[in-house]
Amino acid sequence: MAVASAAPGSLFCKQLLFSLLVLILFCDACQKISLRVPSHLRSDRLVGKVNLKECLQSASLILSNDPDFRILEDGSIYTTRDLILSPQRKSFSIFLSDSQKQEQKEIEIELEARGKKVFRKRHSKDMVLQRSKRRWAPIPCSLMENSLGPFPQHVQQVQSDTAQNYTVFYSISGPGVDKEPLNLFFIDKDTGDIFCTRSIDREQYQEFPIYAYATTADGYAPEYPLPLLFKVEDDNDNAPYFETKVTIFNVPENCRIGTSVAKVTAIDLDEPDTLHTRLKFKILQQIPDHPKHFTVHPDTGVISTTSLLLDREKCDTYQLIMEVRDMGGQHFGLFNTGTITISLEDENDNAPYFTETAYFTEVEENRIDVEILRMAVHDLDLPNTPSSKAVYQILQGNENGNFKISTDPKTNEAVLCVVKPLNYEVNHQIVLKIGVVNEAQFSSAPNSQTPTMCTTTVTVKVKDSDEGPECQPPVKVIQSADGLPAGQELLGYKALDPETRSGEGLRYKKIRDEDNWFDINERTGDLRTVKVLDRESKFVKNNQYNVSVVATDTDGRSCTGTLVVLLEDHNDHPPQIDRDVTICQHNQDFALLSPMDPDGPENGPPFEFRLDNSVNRLWTIEQKDDKTAFLRAKQQLDYNIYRVPIEIKDRHGLSAKHVLSVRLCDCTTPSECNLPMEIRERDVKVAKVILGKWAILSMVLGSALLLCALFTCFCVTIKKTAKKCFPEDVAQQNLIISNTEGPGEEVMEANIRLPTQTSNICDTTSVGTLGGQGVKTQQNFEVVKGGYTLDSSKGGGQQILESVKGAGQGLTDTSRYAYTDWHSFTQPRLGEKVYLCGQDEEHKHSEDCVHSYNYEGKGSMAGSVGCCSDRPEEEGLEFLDHLEPKFRTLAKTCVKK
């Protein structure tokens, strides 16, 4: 928008007057605005501010018909010179024009000089019944920042309608009165005029909320406190400034046009969102100033590039002197400057190059790990960065790997070294081609080609020297047959003198022969076997046996070579197999036979398996593949160890017979098979013992004689033991033959009773015991399998009571004992035993008896039985967790059911 002011006597003034005339004739008038201003107005000071958009929304032309005032686009009215207003009112007009809509508007401005008004006191008087507008109400008020006075300066007047009826006194309170800043405002208590005592800084105080009060002399308040808000109008008294006075930014060299470099920001302390804080940025100067590489967006402050010629190698730093101005960048706006430094980041747009096009050097033959040459390069890129650090490569001439090139990190030079000895007799001179690049990839500059690798040549001259014997090749291979006997000659390792190309004068010595197979001829180096060569030896790896030899000349110089004896395989080993075989019937019914042949593959599989005829009725063998076979039992066999003879042949028919020890178990894995040692030892003995015909005849005759002797003894025994026996039917239910193993009846009380008379029971020489043998036994009660035996030493004979069913039914009744005889035989002896037990204080005689209350030592797993146990025992079933394999099948069957 254009803001114009009239200048008398100029052409522009005439055009302005003509425009005003047109606007006056054709424009419409807006509302009239009155402004109260000081009587003295200084030049270029704000008079007031009007809202232009209320009159015309978009005005393209703003004019004032009074050259003493200029109007800004935001409606601010400024004086163009010092003015002194007369007591009369001064008025002028603002003309607005919209060229697009062809509209014109006029705003009439009336300026009224502020004068001091005198109010006289009012006393109580008669009420006047007249309706008027209420004056005790908030009135908008604004104060100009940095006002020049004169002070005290009138701000506003408050009046109460009750002043017509009462004598009213006015007072105020709040910030600027009785709060900070103190004494900035005061009020005339009689007239209600409010005054300001000094200028105000809006950046410190934006507004003042105060309260006005109206009271009578006796303290009565006819009005509520009146809130007043004094807003401080901003004056453009703060220039914008950059946050940092000197700022550094980076941008890559060779970047494209429009690349954003950075964004600058500035601060203005004036009122935001006004023309006072509308900032514009501008580049005042670029150092160096040619050519222009940068521009700045005036509103956002974004700096961008305008050229493709940013080359760090020509200029690495640019300085921009920048300006920031408020008031939308108008010439009367306040401004400030700052310095922006832009550094260019290096790109690898320059290839390194050697200082010389060709290099020459020399080195003695057979020298290793020696530096022979250093080469320097130049690079325009930034030093000590990946864009300038050199990487060297040997492009040609190092096919044998004799040289190595590296970079010195301190000097960036190429260091050429010999890492493998050179031979003058083979090559007198070597030409190397060497190239150099950077650690970083090459990048091309605008309108230019990408840099390429720089190369140079290095000529290396090999110097001759007197050297020792030469062992070439380092490893020599000779062939020999497997099983070669001792005393055979083999061609040995031959070394040469490189000067004479012959082996005369060299002496050979063996330095490595692990199994000591050979002797070496000191002069010729030939080998002589001292052992039979065995390909299957543990010292042979991949059919090769190594012998290391050192050759020494007359000056003591030596070289070392290795002689590899390659053994040709011979079919001298039959297939071998592990003889311990286990078949777990619970898992599978066969065993997998996997023999091994120490010979090579050409003398090994396929194998042929064959069973001995003696075991064909029990076992069968099935070929699985060329290397393995299945061994199965033809029928159900007992769990045991069996001997199974078997023959295995290789592909050329070389065979061996093996006797397999096959363990047949009820197990899941072979490790669980635990056959008794008796079975194993018995089986071994049976397998190894072969009886002849005379031994068998002797065994038969001996068995016959033994049977005759036993038969004779049996007949004599029957005759002597035919005595009286107790009949089964006369036992009167005291002795009963029973085959049941069930529990007996519970015994509630003991059946043994102590005798009342002891004098007629036994004499002092008769002592009996219950059991097998006694110390002073005169009568023995012996329990035998199938019956009871009564033995009495007094009668001088032996009496037997048998309880075999049907055994004594053929005998006469006179030969049997009656129950009375049995009772008379046992009663005295049992009574005597019980009596002695009761009389003995040390209980020696009672140690044979069973006592439920006595500790009997470590208990058994079965526990106590019957009436001998007074307390319940635990089940004791822990042994079920450790059953043998044969019981697992029963257990699993029970679980399945």
Coordinates of C-alpha atoms in Angstrom, one line a residue, residues 13-479:
C13 CA 1.2 17.9 -4.2
K14 CA -0.9 18.9 -7.2
Q15 CA -1.7 15.3 -8.1
L16 CA -2.6 14.7 -4.5
L17 CA -5.0 17.6 -4.4
F18 CA -6.6 16.4 -7.6
S19 CA -7.1 13.0 -6.1
L20 CA -8.6 14.5 -3.0
L21 CA -11.0 16.5 -5.0
V22 CA -12.2 13.4 -6.8
L23 CA -12.6 11.5 -3.6
I24 CA -14.5 14.3 -2.0
L25 CA -16.9 14.5 -4.8
F26 CA -17.6 10.7 -5.1
C27 CA -17.0 9.1 -1.7
D28 CA -19.3 8.2 1.1
A29 CA -18.9 9.5 4.6
C30 CA -18.2 7.1 7.6
Q31 CA -18.8 7.9 11.2
K32 CA -17.1 10.9 12.8
I33 CA -14.3 10.2 15.3
S34 CA -13.3 12.6 18.1
L35 CA -9.9 12.4 19.8
R36 CA -8.8 14.3 22.9
V37 CA -5.2 15.2 22.5
P38 CA -2.7 17.5 24.2
S39 CA -2.7 21.1 23.0
H40 CA 1.0 20.7 22.1
L41 CA 1.8 17.9 19.6
R42 CA 5.4 17.2 18.7
S43 CA 6.6 16.0 15.3
D44 CA 6.4 12.3 14.3
R45 CA 4.3 11.4 17.4
L46 CA 1.3 9.1 17.5
V47 CA -2.0 11.1 17.8
G48 CA -4.3 8.2 17.8
K49 CA -5.5 5.1 16.0
V50 CA -8.7 4.5 14.0
N51 CA -10.1 1.2 12.7
L52 CA -10.0 1.7 9.0
K53 CA -11.5 -1.8 8.2
E54 CA -14.8 -0.7 9.8
C55 CA -15.1 1.9 7.1
L56 CA -13.6 0.1 4.2
Q57 CA -12.5 -3.6 4.4
S58 CA -9.6 -3.4 1.9
A59 CA -8.2 0.0 1.1
S60 CA -5.5 0.3 -1.6
L61 CA -5.1 4.1 -1.1
I62 CA -5.1 6.0 2.2
L63 CA -4.9 9.9 2.1
S64 CA -5.2 12.7 4.5
N65 CA -6.5 16.1 3.5
D66 CA -4.3 17.8 6.1
P67 CA -0.6 17.8 5.4
D68 CA 0.1 18.0 9.1
F69 CA -0.9 14.4 9.6
R70 CA 0.1 11.1 7.9
I71 CA -1.9 7.9 8.1
L72 CA -0.4 4.4 8.3
E73 CA -2.0 1.3 6.9
D74 CA -3.0 0.1 10.3
G75 CA -4.9 3.3 11.1
S76 CA -2.2 5.0 13.1
I77 CA -2.2 8.8 12.9
Y78 CA 1.2 10.6 13.2
T79 CA 2.1 14.3 13.1
T80 CA 4.4 15.5 10.4
R81 CA 5.5 18.6 12.4
D82 CA 5.1 20.3 15.7
L83 CA 1.5 21.6 16.3
I84 CA -0.1 23.8 18.9
L85 CA -3.9 23.4 19.0
S86 CA -6.0 26.5 19.7
P87 CA -8.9 26.2 22.2
Q88 CA -11.1 25.6 19.2
R89 CA -11.4 22.2 17.7
K90 CA -9.4 21.1 14.8
S91 CA -10.7 18.6 12.2
F92 CA -9.4 16.8 9.1
S93 CA -10.6 13.9 6.9
I94 CA -9.1 10.5 5.9
F95 CA -10.0 9.3 2.4
L96 CA -10.0 5.6 1.7
S97 CA -10.1 4.1 -1.8
D98 CA -10.4 0.5 -3.1
S99 CA -9.3 0.4 -6.8
Q100 CA -10.6 -3.2 -7.4
K101 CA -14.2 -2.6 -6.1
Q102 CA -14.2 1.1 -7.1
E103 CA -15.2 2.2 -3.6
Q104 CA -14.3 5.4 -1.7
K105 CA -14.9 6.2 1.9
E106 CA -14.3 9.3 4.1
I107 CA -13.6 9.4 7.8
E108 CA -13.8 12.7 9.7
I109 CA -11.4 13.1 12.5
E110 CA -12.0 15.8 15.2
L111 CA -9.2 16.7 17.6
E112 CA -10.1 18.4 20.8
A113 CA -7.5 20.1 23.0
R114 CA -7.7 19.0 26.6
G115 CA -8.5 21.9 29.0
K116 CA -8.8 22.1 32.8
K117 CA -12.4 22.1 33.9
V118 CA -13.5 23.6 37.3
F119 CA -16.2 21.9 39.2
R120 CA -17.8 23.4 42.2
K121 CA -19.0 21.4 45.2
R122 CA -22.5 20.5 45.3
H123 CA -24.5 20.4 48.6
S124 CA -27.6 18.6 49.3
K125 CA -30.5 20.0 47.5
D126 CA -33.9 19.0 46.3
M127 CA -34.1 16.1 44.0
V128 CA -34.8 16.9 40.4
L129 CA -37.1 14.4 38.8
Q130 CA -35.3 14.3 35.4
R131 CA -34.2 11.1 33.6
S132 CA -30.6 11.2 32.4
K133 CA -27.9 8.8 31.2
R134 CA -26.1 7.1 34.0
R135 CA -22.5 8.3 34.2
W136 CA -21.0 6.0 36.9
A137 CA -19.9 3.2 34.4
P138 CA -16.6 1.8 33.1
I139 CA -15.2 4.0 30.3
P140 CA -12.5 2.5 27.9
C141 CA -9.3 4.5 28.3
S142 CA -5.8 4.2 26.8
L143 CA -2.5 5.8 27.6
M144 CA 0.3 6.5 25.2
E145 CA 3.6 4.9 25.9
N146 CA 6.5 7.3 26.4
S147 CA 4.3 10.3 26.5
L148 CA 6.1 13.6 26.8
G149 CA 3.5 15.4 28.9
P150 CA 3.2 18.0 30.2
F151 CA 2.7 16.2 33.5
P152 CA 0.5 15.8 35.3
Q153 CA -1.4 14.7 32.3
H154 CA -5.2 14.4 32.3
V155 CA -6.3 10.8 31.7
Q156 CA -10.1 10.6 32.4
Q157 CA -12.9 11.9 34.6
V158 CA -15.3 9.8 36.6
Q159 CA -18.6 11.3 37.9
S160 CA -21.4 9.9 40.0
D161 CA -25.1 10.8 39.4
T162 CA -25.5 11.0 43.2
A163 CA -23.4 14.1 43.2
Q164 CA -26.7 16.0 42.4
N165 CA -28.0 15.1 45.8
Y166 CA -24.9 14.7 47.9
T167 CA -21.5 16.2 48.3
V168 CA -19.4 13.3 46.8
F169 CA -15.6 12.7 47.2
Y170 CA -13.8 10.5 44.7
S171 CA -10.8 8.2 45.3
I172 CA -8.9 5.4 43.4
S173 CA -6.8 2.4 44.3
G174 CA -4.8 -0.3 42.5
P175 CA -1.6 -0.7 40.5
G176 CA -0.1 2.7 39.8
V177 CA -1.8 4.2 42.9
D178 CA -1.1 2.4 46.1
K179 CA 0.7 -0.6 44.4
E180 CA 3.7 -0.7 42.2
P181 CA 4.4 1.5 40.4
L182 CA 3.4 3.8 43.2
N183 CA 2.0 7.4 42.7
L184 CA 1.7 7.0 38.9
F185 CA -2.0 8.1 39.0
F186 CA -4.0 10.4 41.3
I187 CA -7.6 11.7 41.2
D188 CA -9.1 15.1 42.1
K189 CA -11.4 14.1 44.9
D190 CA -13.9 16.9 44.1
T191 CA -14.1 16.7 40.3
G192 CA -13.2 13.1 39.6
D193 CA -10.4 14.0 37.2
I194 CA -7.7 11.3 37.0
F195 CA -4.1 12.4 36.1
C196 CA -0.9 10.6 35.2
T197 CA 2.3 11.9 36.7
R198 CA 5.0 10.5 34.4
S199 CA 5.6 8.5 31.2
I200 CA 5.0 4.8 31.1
D201 CA 7.0 1.9 29.5
R202 CA 4.6 -0.6 27.9
E203 CA 7.2 -3.3 27.9
Q204 CA 7.1 -3.1 31.7
Y205 CA 3.4 -2.4 32.3
Q206 CA 0.9 -3.3 29.6
E207 CA -2.2 -2.2 31.5
F208 CA -3.4 -0.9 34.9
P209 CA -6.6 -2.3 36.4
I210 CA -7.7 0.3 39.1
Y211 CA -10.9 0.9 41.1
A212 CA -12.7 4.3 41.5
Y213 CA -14.8 5.1 44.6
A214 CA -17.5 7.7 45.4
T215 CA -18.2 8.5 49.0
T216 CA -19.9 11.2 51.0
A217 CA -18.4 13.2 53.9
D218 CA -19.8 10.8 56.5
G219 CA -18.3 7.8 54.7
Y220 CA -21.5 6.7 52.9
A221 CA -20.8 5.0 49.5
P222 CA -23.8 5.7 47.2
E223 CA -22.0 3.8 44.4
Y224 CA -20.3 0.4 44.0
P225 CA -16.6 0.5 43.3
L226 CA -16.0 1.3 39.6
P227 CA -13.4 -0.9 37.8
L228 CA -11.3 1.1 35.3
L229 CA -8.8 -0.4 32.9
F230 CA -6.1 1.9 31.6
K231 CA -4.4 0.2 28.6
V232 CA -1.0 1.4 27.5
E233 CA -0.8 2.0 23.8
D234 CA 2.5 0.7 22.3
D235 CA 5.1 3.1 20.9
N236 CA 7.6 1.7 18.5
D237 CA 10.5 2.3 20.9
N238 CA 12.3 -1.1 20.7
A239 CA 14.4 -2.0 17.7
P240 CA 14.5 -5.7 16.7
Y241 CA 17.7 -7.6 17.3
F242 CA 19.2 -11.0 16.4
E243 CA 19.3 -13.6 19.2
T244 CA 23.0 -14.1 18.6
K245 CA 25.2 -11.3 17.3
V246 CA 27.5 -13.8 15.4
T247 CA 26.1 -17.1 14.1
I248 CA 27.9 -19.9 12.2
F249 CA 26.2 -22.2 9.8
N250 CA 27.5 -25.1 7.5
V251 CA 26.6 -26.0 4.0
P252 CA 28.2 -28.6 1.6
E253 CA 30.2 -27.3 -1.2
N254 CA 28.9 -27.9 -4.8
C255 CA 25.3 -28.0 -3.4
R256 CA 22.3 -27.3 -5.7
I257 CA 20.6 -23.9 -6.1
G258 CA 17.9 -23.4 -3.5
T259 CA 19.6 -25.5 -0.8
S260 CA 18.5 -24.2 2.6
V261 CA 21.4 -23.1 4.6
A262 CA 19.8 -21.9 7.9
K263 CA 17.1 -19.8 9.4
V264 CA 17.8 -16.6 11.3
T265 CA 15.5 -15.3 14.0
A266 CA 15.1 -11.9 15.7
I267 CA 13.3 -10.5 18.7
D268 CA 11.2 -7.3 19.0
L269 CA 10.0 -6.3 22.5
D270 CA 7.1 -4.2 21.2
E271 CA 3.5 -5.3 21.2
P272 CA 3.2 -8.6 19.2
D273 CA 1.0 -8.8 16.1
T274 CA 1.3 -5.2 15.3
L275 CA 3.2 -3.2 12.7
H276 CA 5.8 -2.4 15.4
T277 CA 6.8 -6.1 15.4
R278 CA 6.4 -6.9 11.7
L279 CA 10.0 -7.8 10.8
K280 CA 11.8 -7.8 7.5
F281 CA 15.2 -9.4 6.9
K282 CA 17.7 -8.3 4.3
I283 CA 21.3 -9.1 3.4
L284 CA 23.3 -5.9 3.4
Q285 CA 26.7 -7.3 2.3
Q286 CA 28.4 -10.7 1.5
I287 CA 32.1 -11.1 2.2
P288 CA 33.6 -11.9 -0.3
D289 CA 31.0 -10.1 -2.3
H290 CA 31.4 -11.7 -5.7
P291 CA 29.7 -13.7 -6.9
K292 CA 26.5 -13.6 -4.9
H293 CA 25.8 -17.0 -3.5
F294 CA 23.1 -16.5 -0.9
T295 CA 19.7 -14.9 -0.5
V296 CA 17.3 -14.5 2.4
H297 CA 13.5 -14.7 2.5
P298 CA 12.4 -11.3 3.9
D299 CA 9.6 -12.7 6.1
T300 CA 10.8 -16.1 7.3
G301 CA 14.6 -15.4 7.5
V302 CA 15.5 -18.6 5.7
I303 CA 18.9 -18.3 3.9
S304 CA 19.4 -20.4 0.7
T305 CA 21.9 -20.7 -2.0
T306 CA 21.6 -19.0 -5.4
S307 CA 24.7 -20.3 -7.2
L308 CA 26.4 -23.6 -8.2
L309 CA 29.9 -22.3 -7.7
L310 CA 30.4 -22.9 -4.0
D311 CA 33.9 -24.4 -4.1
R312 CA 35.6 -24.9 -0.7
E313 CA 39.0 -25.0 -2.4
K314 CA 38.5 -21.4 -3.6
C315 CA 36.8 -20.0 -0.6
D316 CA 35.8 -22.0 2.5
T317 CA 34.0 -19.3 4.5
Y318 CA 31.5 -16.5 3.7
Q319 CA 30.2 -13.7 5.9
L320 CA 26.8 -12.1 5.6
I321 CA 26.0 -8.8 7.1
M322 CA 22.2 -8.9 7.7
E323 CA 19.6 -6.4 8.8
V324 CA 16.3 -6.8 10.5
R325 CA 13.8 -3.9 10.5
D326 CA 10.3 -3.5 12.0
M327 CA 7.3 -1.5 10.7
G328 CA 7.2 -4.0 7.8
G329 CA 10.6 -2.9 6.6
Q330 CA 9.6 0.7 5.9
H331 CA 12.3 3.2 5.9
F332 CA 11.2 4.8 9.2
G333 CA 11.2 1.5 11.0
L334 CA 13.7 0.6 13.7
F335 CA 16.4 -1.9 12.7
N336 CA 19.5 -3.8 13.8
T337 CA 22.3 -5.8 12.1
G338 CA 24.1 -9.0 12.7
T339 CA 26.8 -11.1 11.2
I340 CA 26.2 -14.6 9.8
T341 CA 29.2 -16.9 9.1
I342 CA 28.7 -19.7 6.5
S343 CA 31.3 -22.4 6.3
L344 CA 31.5 -24.8 3.4
E345 CA 31.8 -28.5 4.2
D346 CA 34.4 -30.4 2.2
E347 CA 33.3 -32.9 -0.5
N348 CA 35.8 -35.3 -2.2
D349 CA 35.7 -33.5 -5.5
N350 CA 39.5 -33.5 -6.0
A351 CA 41.5 -36.7 -6.7
P352 CA 44.9 -37.2 -5.1
Y353 CA 47.9 -37.2 -7.5
F354 CA 51.6 -38.3 -7.2
T355 CA 54.3 -35.8 -7.1
E356 CA 56.3 -37.8 -9.7
T357 CA 55.2 -39.8 -12.7
A358 CA 57.8 -42.6 -12.2
Y359 CA 59.9 -44.0 -9.3
F360 CA 63.0 -46.2 -9.2
T361 CA 64.4 -48.3 -6.3
E362 CA 66.5 -51.5 -5.7
V363 CA 66.6 -54.3 -3.2
E364 CA 68.8 -57.3 -2.5
E365 CA 67.4 -60.7 -3.2
N366 CA 66.0 -62.8 -0.4
R367 CA 65.3 -59.8 1.8
I368 CA 61.9 -59.6 3.5
D369 CA 60.0 -57.2 5.6
V370 CA 62.1 -54.3 4.4
E371 CA 60.9 -50.8 3.3
I372 CA 62.2 -49.9 -0.2
L373 CA 60.4 -46.8 -1.2
R374 CA 58.1 -43.9 0.0
M375 CA 55.9 -41.9 -2.4
A376 CA 54.1 -38.6 -1.6
V377 CA 50.8 -37.3 -3.0
H378 CA 49.0 -34.0 -3.1
D379 CA 45.2 -33.6 -2.5
L380 CA 43.3 -30.2 -2.5
D381 CA 40.6 -31.5 -0.2
L382 CA 40.5 -30.8 3.5
P383 CA 43.6 -32.4 5.2
N384 CA 43.2 -35.3 7.7
T385 CA 39.7 -36.1 6.5
P386 CA 38.4 -39.1 4.6
S387 CA 38.4 -36.9 1.5
S388 CA 42.1 -36.4 1.6
K389 CA 43.5 -39.6 3.3
A390 CA 45.1 -41.7 0.6
V391 CA 44.6 -45.4 -0.1
Y392 CA 47.2 -47.1 -2.3
Q393 CA 46.9 -50.2 -4.5
I394 CA 49.4 -52.3 -6.5
L395 CA 47.6 -52.7 -9.8
Q396 CA 50.2 -54.7 -11.7
G397 CA 53.5 -56.5 -11.2
N398 CA 52.7 -58.1 -7.8
E399 CA 51.2 -61.4 -9.0
N400 CA 53.5 -63.5 -6.8
G401 CA 52.7 -61.3 -3.7
N402 CA 56.3 -60.2 -3.1
F403 CA 55.3 -56.6 -2.3
K404 CA 53.0 -54.8 0.1
I405 CA 52.0 -51.1 0.0
S406 CA 50.5 -49.2 3.0
T407 CA 49.7 -45.6 4.0
D408 CA 51.7 -43.7 6.7
P409 CA 48.9 -42.2 8.8
K410 CA 51.1 -39.2 9.8
T411 CA 52.5 -38.1 6.4
N412 CA 49.9 -39.7 4.1
E413 CA 52.8 -41.2 2.1
A414 CA 52.8 -44.6 0.4
V415 CA 55.2 -47.1 2.0
L416 CA 56.3 -49.9 -0.4
C417 CA 57.8 -53.0 1.4
V418 CA 59.1 -56.5 0.3
V419 CA 57.2 -59.2 2.2
K420 CA 58.3 -62.3 0.1
P421 CA 61.9 -62.9 -0.9
L422 CA 62.9 -62.0 -4.5
N423 CA 65.1 -64.2 -6.6
Y424 CA 67.7 -62.6 -8.8
E425 CA 68.1 -65.7 -10.9
V426 CA 64.4 -65.6 -11.7
N427 CA 63.9 -61.9 -12.2
H428 CA 66.4 -59.1 -12.4
Q429 CA 63.9 -56.3 -12.4
I430 CA 60.2 -55.8 -11.6
V431 CA 57.9 -53.0 -12.7
L432 CA 54.9 -52.2 -10.5
K433 CA 51.9 -50.0 -11.4
I434 CA 50.5 -48.2 -8.3
G435 CA 47.2 -46.3 -8.0
V436 CA 45.9 -44.0 -5.3
V437 CA 42.3 -43.0 -4.2
N438 CA 40.8 -41.5 -1.1
E439 CA 39.0 -43.2 1.8
A440 CA 35.8 -41.4 0.8
Q441 CA 34.0 -41.9 -2.5
F442 CA 34.6 -39.4 -5.3
S443 CA 31.9 -36.8 -5.8
S444 CA 31.6 -34.7 -9.0
A445 CA 31.3 -31.0 -9.0
P446 CA 28.5 -29.3 -11.0
N447 CA 29.2 -29.2 -14.8
S448 CA 32.4 -31.4 -14.3
Q449 CA 33.4 -35.1 -14.5
T450 CA 33.9 -37.4 -11.6
P451 CA 37.6 -37.6 -10.5
T452 CA 39.5 -40.8 -11.5
M453 CA 42.3 -42.8 -10.0
C454 CA 45.8 -41.4 -10.4
T455 CA 48.6 -44.0 -11.2
T456 CA 52.3 -44.1 -11.4
T457 CA 55.1 -46.8 -12.1
V458 CA 57.7 -48.1 -9.8
T459 CA 60.8 -50.0 -11.2
V460 CA 62.4 -52.3 -8.6
K461 CA 65.9 -53.6 -9.4
V462 CA 66.8 -56.9 -7.7
K463 CA 70.5 -57.1 -6.6
D464 CA 72.3 -60.4 -6.7
S465 CA 73.8 -62.0 -3.5
D466 CA 75.6 -65.1 -2.6
E467 CA 72.9 -67.3 -1.1
G468 CA 72.7 -70.8 0.4
P469 CA 71.0 -73.9 -1.0
E470 CA 67.5 -73.7 -2.4
C471 CA 64.8 -76.2 -1.5
Q472 CA 62.4 -76.0 -4.5
P473 CA 59.7 -77.0 -4.3
P474 CA 59.2 -76.8 -0.6
V475 CA 57.1 -80.0 -0.6
K476 CA 57.9 -83.0 -2.7
V477 CA 55.7 -86.1 -3.1
I478 CA 56.9 -89.6 -3.7
Q479 CA 54.8 -92.8 -3.9

